[in-house]
Coordinates of C-alpha atoms in Angstrom, one line a residue:
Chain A
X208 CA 88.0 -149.7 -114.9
X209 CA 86.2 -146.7 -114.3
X210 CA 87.6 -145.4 -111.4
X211 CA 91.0 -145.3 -113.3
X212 CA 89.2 -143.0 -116.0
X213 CA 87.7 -140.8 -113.7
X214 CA 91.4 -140.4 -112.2
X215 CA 93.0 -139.5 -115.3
X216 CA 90.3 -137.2 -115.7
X217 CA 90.8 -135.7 -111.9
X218 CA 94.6 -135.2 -113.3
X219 CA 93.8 -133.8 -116.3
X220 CA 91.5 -131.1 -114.3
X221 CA 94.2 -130.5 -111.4
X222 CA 96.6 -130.3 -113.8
X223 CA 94.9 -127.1 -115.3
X224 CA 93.5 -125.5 -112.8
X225 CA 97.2 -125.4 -110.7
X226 CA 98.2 -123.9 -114.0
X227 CA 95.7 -121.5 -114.2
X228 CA 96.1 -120.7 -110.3
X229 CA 99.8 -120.3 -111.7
X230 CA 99.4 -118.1 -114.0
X231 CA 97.0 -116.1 -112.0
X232 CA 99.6 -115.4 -109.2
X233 CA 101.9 -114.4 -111.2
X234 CA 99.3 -112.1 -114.1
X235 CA 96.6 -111.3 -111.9
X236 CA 96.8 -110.9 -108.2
X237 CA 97.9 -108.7 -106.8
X238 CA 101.2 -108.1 -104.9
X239 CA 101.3 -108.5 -101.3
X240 CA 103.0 -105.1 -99.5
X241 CA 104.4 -104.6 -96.1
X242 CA 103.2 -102.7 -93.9
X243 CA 105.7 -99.9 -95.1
X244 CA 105.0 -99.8 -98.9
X245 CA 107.5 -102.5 -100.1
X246 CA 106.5 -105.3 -102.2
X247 CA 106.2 -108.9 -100.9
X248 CA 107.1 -110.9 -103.9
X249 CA 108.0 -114.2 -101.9
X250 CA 104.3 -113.9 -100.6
X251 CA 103.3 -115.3 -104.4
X252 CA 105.5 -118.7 -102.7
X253 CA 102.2 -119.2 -100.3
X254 CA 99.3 -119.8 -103.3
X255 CA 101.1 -123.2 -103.9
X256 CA 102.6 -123.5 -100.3
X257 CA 99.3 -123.9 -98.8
X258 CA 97.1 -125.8 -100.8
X259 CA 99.9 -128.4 -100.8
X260 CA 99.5 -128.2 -97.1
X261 CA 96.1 -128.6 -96.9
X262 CA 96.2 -131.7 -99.4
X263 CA 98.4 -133.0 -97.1
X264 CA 96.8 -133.1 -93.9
X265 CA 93.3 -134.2 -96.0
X266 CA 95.4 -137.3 -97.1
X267 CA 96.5 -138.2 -94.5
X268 CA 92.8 -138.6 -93.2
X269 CA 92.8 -141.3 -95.4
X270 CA 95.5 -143.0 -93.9
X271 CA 93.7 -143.1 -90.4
X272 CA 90.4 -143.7 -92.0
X273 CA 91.7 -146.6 -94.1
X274 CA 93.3 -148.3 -91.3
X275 CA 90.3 -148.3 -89.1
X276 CA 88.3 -149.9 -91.5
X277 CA 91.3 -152.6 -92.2
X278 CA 91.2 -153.3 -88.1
X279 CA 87.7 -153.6 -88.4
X280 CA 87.5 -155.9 -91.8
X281 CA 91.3 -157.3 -91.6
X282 CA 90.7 -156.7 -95.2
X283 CA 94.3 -156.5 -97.3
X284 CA 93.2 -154.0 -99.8
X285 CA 92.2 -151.1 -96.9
X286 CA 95.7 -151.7 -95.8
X287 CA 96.7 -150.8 -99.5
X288 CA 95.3 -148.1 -99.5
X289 CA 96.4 -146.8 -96.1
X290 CA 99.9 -147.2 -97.4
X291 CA 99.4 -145.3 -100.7
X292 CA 96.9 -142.5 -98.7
X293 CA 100.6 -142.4 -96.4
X294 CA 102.9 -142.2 -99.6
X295 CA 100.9 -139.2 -101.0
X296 CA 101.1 -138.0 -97.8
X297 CA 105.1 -137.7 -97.3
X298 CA 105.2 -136.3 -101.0
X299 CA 102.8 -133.4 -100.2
X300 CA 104.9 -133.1 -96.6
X301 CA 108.3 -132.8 -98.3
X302 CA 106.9 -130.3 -100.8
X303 CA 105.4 -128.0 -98.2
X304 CA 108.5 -128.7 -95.7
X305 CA 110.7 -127.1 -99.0
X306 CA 108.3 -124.3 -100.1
X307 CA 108.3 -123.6 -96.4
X308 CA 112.0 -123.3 -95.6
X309 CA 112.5 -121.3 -99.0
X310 CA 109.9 -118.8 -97.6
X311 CA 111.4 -118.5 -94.4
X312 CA 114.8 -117.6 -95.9
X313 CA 113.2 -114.5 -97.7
X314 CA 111.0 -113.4 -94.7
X315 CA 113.1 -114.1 -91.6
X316 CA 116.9 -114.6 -93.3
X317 CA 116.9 -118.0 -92.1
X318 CA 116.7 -121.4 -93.3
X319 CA 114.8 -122.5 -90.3
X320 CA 113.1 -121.1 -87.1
X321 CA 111.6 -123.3 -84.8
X322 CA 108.0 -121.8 -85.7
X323 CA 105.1 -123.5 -85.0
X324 CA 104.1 -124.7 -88.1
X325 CA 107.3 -125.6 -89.3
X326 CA 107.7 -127.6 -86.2
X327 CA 104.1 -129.1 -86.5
X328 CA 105.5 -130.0 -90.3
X329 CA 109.0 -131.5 -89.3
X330 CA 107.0 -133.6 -86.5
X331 CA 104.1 -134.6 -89.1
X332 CA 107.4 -135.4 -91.1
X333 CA 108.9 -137.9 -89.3
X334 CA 105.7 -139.6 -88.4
X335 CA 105.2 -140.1 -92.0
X336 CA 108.6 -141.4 -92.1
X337 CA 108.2 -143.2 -88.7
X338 CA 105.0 -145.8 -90.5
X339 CA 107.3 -146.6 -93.2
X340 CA 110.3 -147.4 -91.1
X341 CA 107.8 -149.4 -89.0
X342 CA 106.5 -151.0 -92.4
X343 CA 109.9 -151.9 -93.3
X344 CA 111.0 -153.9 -90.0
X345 CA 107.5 -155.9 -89.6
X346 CA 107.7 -159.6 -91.6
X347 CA 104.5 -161.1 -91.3
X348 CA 102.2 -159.2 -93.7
X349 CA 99.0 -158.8 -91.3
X350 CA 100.9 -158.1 -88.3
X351 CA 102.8 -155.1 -90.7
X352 CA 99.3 -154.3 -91.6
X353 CA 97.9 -154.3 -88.0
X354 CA 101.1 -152.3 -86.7
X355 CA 100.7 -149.5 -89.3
X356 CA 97.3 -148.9 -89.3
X357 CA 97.6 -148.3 -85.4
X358 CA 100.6 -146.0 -85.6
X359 CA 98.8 -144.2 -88.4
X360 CA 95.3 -143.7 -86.4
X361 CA 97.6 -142.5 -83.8
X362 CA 99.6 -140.1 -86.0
X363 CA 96.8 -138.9 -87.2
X364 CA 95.8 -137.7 -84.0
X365 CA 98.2 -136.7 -82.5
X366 CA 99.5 -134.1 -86.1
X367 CA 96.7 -131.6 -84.8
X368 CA 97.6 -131.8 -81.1
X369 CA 101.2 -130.5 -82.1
X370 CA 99.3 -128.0 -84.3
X371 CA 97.5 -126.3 -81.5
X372 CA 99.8 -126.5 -78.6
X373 CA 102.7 -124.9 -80.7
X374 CA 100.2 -122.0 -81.5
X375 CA 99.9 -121.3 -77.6
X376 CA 103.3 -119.6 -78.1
X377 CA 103.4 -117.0 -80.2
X378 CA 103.7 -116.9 -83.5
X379 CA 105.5 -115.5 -87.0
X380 CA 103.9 -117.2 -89.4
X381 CA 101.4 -115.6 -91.4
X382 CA 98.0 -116.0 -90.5
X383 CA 96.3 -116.5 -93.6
X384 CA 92.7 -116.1 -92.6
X385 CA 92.5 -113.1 -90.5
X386 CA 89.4 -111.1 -91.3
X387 CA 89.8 -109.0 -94.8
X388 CA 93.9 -110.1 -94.6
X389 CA 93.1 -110.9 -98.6
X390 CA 91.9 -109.4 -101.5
X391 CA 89.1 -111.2 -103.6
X392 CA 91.7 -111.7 -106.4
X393 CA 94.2 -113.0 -103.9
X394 CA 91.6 -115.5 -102.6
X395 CA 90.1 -116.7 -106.1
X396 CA 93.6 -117.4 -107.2
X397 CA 94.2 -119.3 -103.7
X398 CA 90.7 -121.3 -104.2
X399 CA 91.7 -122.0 -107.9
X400 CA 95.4 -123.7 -106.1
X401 CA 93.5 -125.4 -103.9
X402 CA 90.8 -127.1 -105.6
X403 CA 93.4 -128.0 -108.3
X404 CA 96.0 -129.6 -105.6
X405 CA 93.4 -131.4 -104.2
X406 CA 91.9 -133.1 -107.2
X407 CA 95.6 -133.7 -108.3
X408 CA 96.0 -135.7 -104.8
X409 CA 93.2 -137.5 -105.4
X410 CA 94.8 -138.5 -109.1
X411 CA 98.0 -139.3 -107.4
X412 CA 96.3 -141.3 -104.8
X413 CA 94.0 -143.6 -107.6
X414 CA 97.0 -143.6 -110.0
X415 CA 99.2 -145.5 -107.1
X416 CA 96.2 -147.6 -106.3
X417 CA 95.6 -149.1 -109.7
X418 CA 99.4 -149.6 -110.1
X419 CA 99.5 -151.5 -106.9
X420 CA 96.1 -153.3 -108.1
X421 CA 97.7 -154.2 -111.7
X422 CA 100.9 -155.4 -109.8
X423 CA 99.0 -157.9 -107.7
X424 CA 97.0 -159.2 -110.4
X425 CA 100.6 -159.9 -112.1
X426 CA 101.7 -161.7 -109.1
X427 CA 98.5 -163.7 -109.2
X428 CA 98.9 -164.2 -113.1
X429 CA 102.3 -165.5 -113.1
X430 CA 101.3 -167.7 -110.1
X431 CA 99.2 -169.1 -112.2
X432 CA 101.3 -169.7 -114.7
X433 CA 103.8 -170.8 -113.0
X434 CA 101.3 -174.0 -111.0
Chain B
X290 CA 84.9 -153.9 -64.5
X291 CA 84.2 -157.2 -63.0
X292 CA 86.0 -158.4 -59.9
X293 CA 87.4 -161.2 -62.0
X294 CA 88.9 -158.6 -64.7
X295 CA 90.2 -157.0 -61.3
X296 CA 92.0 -160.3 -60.0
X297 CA 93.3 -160.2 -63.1
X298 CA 94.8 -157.3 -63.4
X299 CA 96.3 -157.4 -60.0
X300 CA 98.1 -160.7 -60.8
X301 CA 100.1 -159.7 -63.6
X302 CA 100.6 -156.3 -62.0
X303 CA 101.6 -158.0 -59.0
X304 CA 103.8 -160.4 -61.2
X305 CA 105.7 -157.2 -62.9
X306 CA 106.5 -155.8 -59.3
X307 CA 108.0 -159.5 -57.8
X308 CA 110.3 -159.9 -60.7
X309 CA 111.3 -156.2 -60.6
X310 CA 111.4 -157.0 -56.6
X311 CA 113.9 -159.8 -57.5
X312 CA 116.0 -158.7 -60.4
X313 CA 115.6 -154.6 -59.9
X314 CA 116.9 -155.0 -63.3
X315 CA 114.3 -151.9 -64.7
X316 CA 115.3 -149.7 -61.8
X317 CA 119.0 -150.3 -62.0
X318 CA 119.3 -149.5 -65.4
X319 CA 117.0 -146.9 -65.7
X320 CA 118.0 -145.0 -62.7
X321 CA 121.6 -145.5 -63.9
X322 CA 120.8 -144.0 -67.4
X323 CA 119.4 -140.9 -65.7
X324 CA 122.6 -140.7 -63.7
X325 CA 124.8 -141.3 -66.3
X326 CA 122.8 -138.4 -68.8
X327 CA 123.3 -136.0 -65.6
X328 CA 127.0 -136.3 -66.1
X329 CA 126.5 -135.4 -70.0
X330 CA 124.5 -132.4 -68.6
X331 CA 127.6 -131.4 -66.4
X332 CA 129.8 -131.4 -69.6
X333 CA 127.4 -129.5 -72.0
X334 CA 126.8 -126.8 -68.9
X335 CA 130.3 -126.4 -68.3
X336 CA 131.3 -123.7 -70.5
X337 CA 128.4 -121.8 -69.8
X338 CA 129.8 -121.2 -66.1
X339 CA 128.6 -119.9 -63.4
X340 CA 126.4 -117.0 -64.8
X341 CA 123.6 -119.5 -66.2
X342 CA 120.7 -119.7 -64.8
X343 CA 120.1 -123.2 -64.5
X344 CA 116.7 -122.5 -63.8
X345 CA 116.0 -121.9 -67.5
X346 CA 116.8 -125.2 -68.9
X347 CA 116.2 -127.3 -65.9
X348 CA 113.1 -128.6 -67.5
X349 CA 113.9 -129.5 -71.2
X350 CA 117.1 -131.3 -69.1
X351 CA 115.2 -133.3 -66.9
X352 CA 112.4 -134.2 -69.5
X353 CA 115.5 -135.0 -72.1
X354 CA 116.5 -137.4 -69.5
X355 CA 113.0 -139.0 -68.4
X356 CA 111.9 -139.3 -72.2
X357 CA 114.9 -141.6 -72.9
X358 CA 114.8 -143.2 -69.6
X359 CA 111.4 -144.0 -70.1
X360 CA 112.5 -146.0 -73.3
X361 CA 115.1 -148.1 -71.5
X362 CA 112.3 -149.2 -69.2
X363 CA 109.7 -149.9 -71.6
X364 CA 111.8 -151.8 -73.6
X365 CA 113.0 -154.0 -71.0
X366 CA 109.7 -154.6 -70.1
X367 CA 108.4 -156.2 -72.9
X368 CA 111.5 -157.8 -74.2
X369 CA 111.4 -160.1 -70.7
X370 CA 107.9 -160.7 -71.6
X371 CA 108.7 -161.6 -75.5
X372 CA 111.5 -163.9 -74.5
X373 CA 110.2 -165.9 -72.0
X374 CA 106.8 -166.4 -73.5
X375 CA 104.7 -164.7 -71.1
X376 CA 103.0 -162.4 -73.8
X377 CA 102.1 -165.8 -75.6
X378 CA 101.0 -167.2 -72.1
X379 CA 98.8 -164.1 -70.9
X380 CA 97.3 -164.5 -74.5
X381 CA 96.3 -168.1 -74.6
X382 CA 94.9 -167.1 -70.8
X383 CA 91.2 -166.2 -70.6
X384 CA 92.2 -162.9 -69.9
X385 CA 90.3 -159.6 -71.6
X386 CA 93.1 -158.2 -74.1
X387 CA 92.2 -154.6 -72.2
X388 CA 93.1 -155.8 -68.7
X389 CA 96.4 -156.7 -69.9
X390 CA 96.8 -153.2 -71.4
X391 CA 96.2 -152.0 -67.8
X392 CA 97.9 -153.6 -66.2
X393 CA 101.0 -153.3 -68.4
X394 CA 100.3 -149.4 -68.4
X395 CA 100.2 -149.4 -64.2
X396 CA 103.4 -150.9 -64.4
X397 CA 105.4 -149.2 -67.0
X398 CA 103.8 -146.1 -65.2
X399 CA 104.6 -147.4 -61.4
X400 CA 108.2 -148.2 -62.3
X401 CA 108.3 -144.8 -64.4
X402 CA 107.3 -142.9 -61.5
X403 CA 109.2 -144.3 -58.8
X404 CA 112.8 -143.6 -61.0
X405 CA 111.5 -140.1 -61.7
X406 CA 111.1 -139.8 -58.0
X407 CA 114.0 -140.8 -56.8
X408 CA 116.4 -139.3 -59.6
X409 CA 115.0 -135.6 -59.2
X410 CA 116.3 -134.8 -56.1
X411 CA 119.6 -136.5 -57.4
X412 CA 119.4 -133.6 -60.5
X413 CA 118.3 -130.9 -58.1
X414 CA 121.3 -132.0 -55.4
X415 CA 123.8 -131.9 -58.5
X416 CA 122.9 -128.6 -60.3
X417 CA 120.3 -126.4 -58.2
X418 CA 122.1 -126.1 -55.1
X419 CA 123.3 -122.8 -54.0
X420 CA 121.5 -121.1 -57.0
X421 CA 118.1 -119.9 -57.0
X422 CA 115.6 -122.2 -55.9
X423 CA 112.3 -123.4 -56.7
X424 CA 109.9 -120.6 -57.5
X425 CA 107.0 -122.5 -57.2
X426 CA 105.5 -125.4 -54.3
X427 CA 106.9 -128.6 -54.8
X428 CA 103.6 -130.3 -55.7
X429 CA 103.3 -128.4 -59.1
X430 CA 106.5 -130.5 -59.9
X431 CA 104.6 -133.9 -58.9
X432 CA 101.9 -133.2 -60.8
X433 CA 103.7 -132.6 -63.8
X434 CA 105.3 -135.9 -63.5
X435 CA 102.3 -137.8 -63.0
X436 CA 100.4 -136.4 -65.3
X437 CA 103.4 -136.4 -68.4
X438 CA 104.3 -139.8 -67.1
X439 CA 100.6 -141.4 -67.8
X440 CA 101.0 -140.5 -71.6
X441 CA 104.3 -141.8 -71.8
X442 CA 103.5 -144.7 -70.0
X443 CA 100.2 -145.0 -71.8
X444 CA 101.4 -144.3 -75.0
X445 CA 104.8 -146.3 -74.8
X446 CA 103.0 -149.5 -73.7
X447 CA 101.1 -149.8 -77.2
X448 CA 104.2 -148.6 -78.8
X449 CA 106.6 -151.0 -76.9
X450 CA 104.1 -154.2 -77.8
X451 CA 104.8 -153.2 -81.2
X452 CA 108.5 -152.7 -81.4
X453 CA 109.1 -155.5 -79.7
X454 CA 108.1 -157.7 -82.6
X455 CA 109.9 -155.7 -85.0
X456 CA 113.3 -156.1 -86.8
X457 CA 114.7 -152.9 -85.2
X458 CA 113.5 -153.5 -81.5
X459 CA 114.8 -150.0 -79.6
X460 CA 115.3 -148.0 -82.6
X461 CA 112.1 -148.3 -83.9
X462 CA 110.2 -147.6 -80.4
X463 CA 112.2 -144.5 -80.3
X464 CA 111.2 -143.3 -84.3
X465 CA 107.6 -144.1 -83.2
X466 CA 107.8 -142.4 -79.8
X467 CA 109.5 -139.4 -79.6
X468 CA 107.5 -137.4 -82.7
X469 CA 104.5 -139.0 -80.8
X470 CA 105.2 -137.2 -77.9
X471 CA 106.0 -134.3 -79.0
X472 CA 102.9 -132.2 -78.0
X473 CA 103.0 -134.0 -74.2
X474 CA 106.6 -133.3 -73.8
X475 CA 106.1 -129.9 -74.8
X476 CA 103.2 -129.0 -72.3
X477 CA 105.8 -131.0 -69.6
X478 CA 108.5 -128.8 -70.4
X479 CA 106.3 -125.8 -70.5
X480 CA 104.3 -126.8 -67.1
X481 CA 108.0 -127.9 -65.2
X482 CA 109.6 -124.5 -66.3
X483 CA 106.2 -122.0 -64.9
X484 CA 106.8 -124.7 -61.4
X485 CA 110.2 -123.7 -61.4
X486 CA 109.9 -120.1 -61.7
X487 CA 106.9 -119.4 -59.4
X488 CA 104.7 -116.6 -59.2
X489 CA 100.7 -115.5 -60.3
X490 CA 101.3 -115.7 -64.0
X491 CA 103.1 -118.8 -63.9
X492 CA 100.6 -120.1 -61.8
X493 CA 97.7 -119.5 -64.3
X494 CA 100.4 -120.9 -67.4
X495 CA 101.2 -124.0 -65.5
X496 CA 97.2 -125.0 -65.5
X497 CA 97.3 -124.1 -69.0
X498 CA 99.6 -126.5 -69.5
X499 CA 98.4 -128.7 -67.1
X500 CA 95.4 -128.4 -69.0
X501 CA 97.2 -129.2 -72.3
X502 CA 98.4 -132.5 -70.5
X503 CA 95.2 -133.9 -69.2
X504 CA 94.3 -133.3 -72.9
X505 CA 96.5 -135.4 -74.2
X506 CA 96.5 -137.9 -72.0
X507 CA 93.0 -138.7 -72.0
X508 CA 92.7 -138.7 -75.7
X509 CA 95.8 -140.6 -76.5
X510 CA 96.1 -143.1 -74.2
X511 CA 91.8 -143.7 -75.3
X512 CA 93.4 -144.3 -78.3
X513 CA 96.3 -146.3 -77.3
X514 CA 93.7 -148.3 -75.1
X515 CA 91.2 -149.0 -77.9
X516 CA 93.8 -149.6 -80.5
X517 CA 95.5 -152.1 -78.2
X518 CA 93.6 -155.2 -79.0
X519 CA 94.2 -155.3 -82.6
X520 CA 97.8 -154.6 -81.6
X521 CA 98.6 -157.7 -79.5
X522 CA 96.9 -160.2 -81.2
X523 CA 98.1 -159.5 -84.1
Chain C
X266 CA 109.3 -98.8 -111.8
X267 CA 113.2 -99.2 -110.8
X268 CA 112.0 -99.0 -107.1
X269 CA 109.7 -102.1 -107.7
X270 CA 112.5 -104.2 -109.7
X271 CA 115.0 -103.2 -107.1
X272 CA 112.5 -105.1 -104.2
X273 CA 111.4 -107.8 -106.3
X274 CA 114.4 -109.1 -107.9
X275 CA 116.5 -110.3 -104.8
X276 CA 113.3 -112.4 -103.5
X277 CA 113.0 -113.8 -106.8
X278 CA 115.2 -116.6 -106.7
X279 CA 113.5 -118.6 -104.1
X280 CA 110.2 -117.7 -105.3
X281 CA 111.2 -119.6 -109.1
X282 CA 112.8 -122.4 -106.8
X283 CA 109.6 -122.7 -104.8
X284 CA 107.5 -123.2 -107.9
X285 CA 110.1 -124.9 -109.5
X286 CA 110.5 -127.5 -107.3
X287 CA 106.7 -128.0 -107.1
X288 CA 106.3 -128.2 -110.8
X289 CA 109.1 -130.8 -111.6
X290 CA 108.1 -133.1 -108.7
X291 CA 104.5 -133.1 -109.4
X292 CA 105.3 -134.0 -113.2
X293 CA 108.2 -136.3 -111.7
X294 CA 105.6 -138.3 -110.2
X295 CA 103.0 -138.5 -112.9
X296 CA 105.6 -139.4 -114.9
X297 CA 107.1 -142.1 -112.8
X298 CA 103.4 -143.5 -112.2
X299 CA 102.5 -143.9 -116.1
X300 CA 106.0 -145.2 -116.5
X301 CA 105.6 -147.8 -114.3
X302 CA 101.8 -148.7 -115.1
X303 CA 102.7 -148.9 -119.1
X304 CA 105.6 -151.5 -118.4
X305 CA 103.3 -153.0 -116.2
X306 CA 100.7 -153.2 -118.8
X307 CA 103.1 -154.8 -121.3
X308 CA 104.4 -157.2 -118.8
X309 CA 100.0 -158.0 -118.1
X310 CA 99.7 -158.6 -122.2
X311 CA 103.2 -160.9 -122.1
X312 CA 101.7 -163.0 -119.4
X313 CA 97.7 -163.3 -121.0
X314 CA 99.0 -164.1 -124.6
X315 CA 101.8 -166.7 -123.0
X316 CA 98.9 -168.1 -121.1
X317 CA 96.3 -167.9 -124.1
X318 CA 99.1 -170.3 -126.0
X319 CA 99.1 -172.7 -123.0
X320 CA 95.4 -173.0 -122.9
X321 CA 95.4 -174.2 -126.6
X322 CA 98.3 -176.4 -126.0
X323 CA 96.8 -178.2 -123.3

């Protein structure tokens, strides 16, 4: 079981580098001002708001990538996968979705505002929701297999189309990258949240995989036992 | 494509339209629908009076009502085909799995189109007259519906082949298809309302969102196209 | 100093409940994941041993 040991160690890692990205915000970078000399605090909300974001969208790749190659191979375990890649992805979508809305109350007064990204975010939501809904009503295990990895290539396609044609309006949302918007502190502490909540992904993701893997050979076991 | 594949697709086109022909059962119910959502429209307009510019909202309204309409008909569409066999039929034939996809997408999309024809002079009769009129030439308004209704069609026929063989049947086309569109209905809305208004800068934002439109379209219904196969033989 | 408290403190609720919420789900789910893999585990060594005692019955 070696990939299972080189997830624990991937957790182990993301575990303390979120913490050190963390403590950082909070210790070391610097606080975010506006433009008139008051302090941002809720600013420190985006060095875990946007990595988490980020992990998101990157696992959900995985859910497109994993159900190409189970059209191509009609292989069960790529459809595994594609379903765990998909469960990472609603638990990353739901935690950005929150940070976001708590954010929003402290910039804009408001629980919600039909920004883009938020929009782009509740829309990527209910994809994520709409594959497991689809799961859910299919019977015949390939067909549920076939089903969802289609929906999912086309989610994942179409998540960045709502991306960019919200942008065309424009927006309130912080633009993160903007040239010098970020002081090297600011961006080492980011990098240091990033890295961290994308190696924790990929723990989550190979932690689910080899409980689904155990659970199957169980099923097999007692089988089996049972014949 | 061969002029077999062609044959092909014409007969099961040509099959859709008879039976539509004979039972207008699609046109019926989805013009009614539209008809019947025009009447909600009345009632959640009616307090704003006479002062509203109906201009304003004209296009979310009348993509509201084409979005669910198209639904209705693309669920009707392959539930006939589910219950009396025909997808099992047209799947033992030696047909390629793609001209079925085409031919299933010209339909859904002629029948689409023909309701969206008739029913927007029927909003415009109920709610534009005596206000301001159209801003812009009337063709920007059919190009917007052609062009928004080849991703819903498009997009709806994969869609519909799948929800048909699930538990949930209308529901779950509708949990699959409205996110999906999201991004097409919003360039729709976007391109109807710069139609509607008129003028040089709308002009240039309504190719924009043309442009946002033929985007999607060609990309997603690739997709839907490609993806098809898998979809009904599985 | 006051001036600095007085800006901070009425944005610092959501900030905690930002970072809050992030910590407790992300251990929620490592912790629901190891739960279920150790009882898994144990249900793996029930099953081997109850099929080790077959094999010698048989």
């Amino acid at each position: 079981m070696k990939r299972g040991y080189l997830a624990e160690v991937m957790l182990v890692l993301g575990a303390v580098l979120t913490t050190a990205a963390f403590l950082m915000t909070f210790f070391w970078a610097p606080p975010s001002v506006y433009p008139d000399g008051r302090v941002d605090f809720a600013q420190k909300i985006f060095y875990f708001h946007v990595p988490v974001a980020e992990a998101s969208f990157l696992v959900f790749f995985f859910t497109a990538f994993y159900g190409v190659r189970f059209l191509m191979t009609k292989r069960k375990e790529f459809d595994v996968k594609a379903r765990i890649a998909t469960e990472v992805t609603l638990f990353f979508v739901l935690l950005t979705m929150a940070t976001g809305i708590l954010w929003t109350r402290v910039e804009w007064n408001v629980w919600w505002q039909w920004e883009p990204r938020l929009t782009t975010y509740f829309i990527m939501t209910l994809l994520v929701i709409g594959y497991f809904v689809l799961r859910n009503s299919v019977e015949d295990e390939e067909r549920r297999a076939t089903y969802a990895a289609a929906f999912g290539i086309l989610a994942f396609i179409d998540a960045p189309i709502s991306f960019f044609i919200t942008r065309v309006v424009q927006s309130t949302h912080p633009v993160v990258f903007k040239s010098g918007g970020l002081e090297p502190p600011m961006l080492v502490t980011f990098i240091v949240g990033q890295i961290g909540m994308l190696m924790l992904g990929y723990a989550f993701y190979q932690l689910r995989l080899k409980e689904e893997e155990l659970k199957e050979r169980l099923e097999a076991l007692k089988i089996g036992l049972g014949g | 494509m061969g002029s077999l594949s062609w044959r092909q697709f014409k007969a099961i086109l040509r099959k859709d339209i008879v039976m539509e022909l004979r039972t207008r059962e699609m046109l019926t119910s989805m013009g009614l629908y539209a008809i019947l959502t025009m009447v909600v429209y009345q009632i959640a307009l009616v307090e704003a009076g006479e002062g509203l510019d109906v201009r304003l909202v004209m296009p979310g309204l009348i993509w509201v009502a084409f979005i669910f309409m198209s639904m209705l008909g693309l669920n009707r569409s392959f539930v006939h085909e589910k219950d009396q066999g025909c997808l099992d039929a047209l799947l033992l034939a030696p047909i390629d799995r793609p001209v079925i996809f085409l031919a299933k997408f010209a339909g859904n999309l002629l029948f689409l189109l023909v309701v969206e024809a008739l029913t927007l002079p029927v909003f415009a009769f109920l709610f534009l007259q005596g206000r301001a009129g159209f801003g812009g030439p009337l063709w920007m308004v059919a190009l917007v519906l052609v062009g928004a209704s080849i991703g819903i069609s498009g997009i709806g026929t994969l869609l519909a082949t799948i929800s048909v063989n699930t538990t949930g049947k209308d529901i779950m086309l509708a949990v699959l298809f409205v996110p999906l569109q999201y991004p097409l209905l919003r360039a729709a809305v976007g391109a109807t309302f710069a139609a509607v208004i008129g003028g040089p800068d709308a002009t240039a934002s309504f190719w924009n969102w043309m442009g946002w439109i033929a985007g999607f379209d060609i990309i997603m219904v690739l997709a839907a196209f490609g993806l098809y196969e898998f979809v009904i033989e599985a | 100093m006051q001036d600095i408290y007085s800006q901070v403190i009425p944005q610092a609720p959501y900030v905690i409940w930002a970072y809050a919420l992030i910590w407790v789900s992300l251990l929620g789910f490592v912790a629901m994941v190891f739960a279920r893999l150790r009882r898994l585990d144990k249900q793996m060594q029930v099953l081997e041993e109850a099929l080790k005692r077959r094999e010698q019955q048989a």
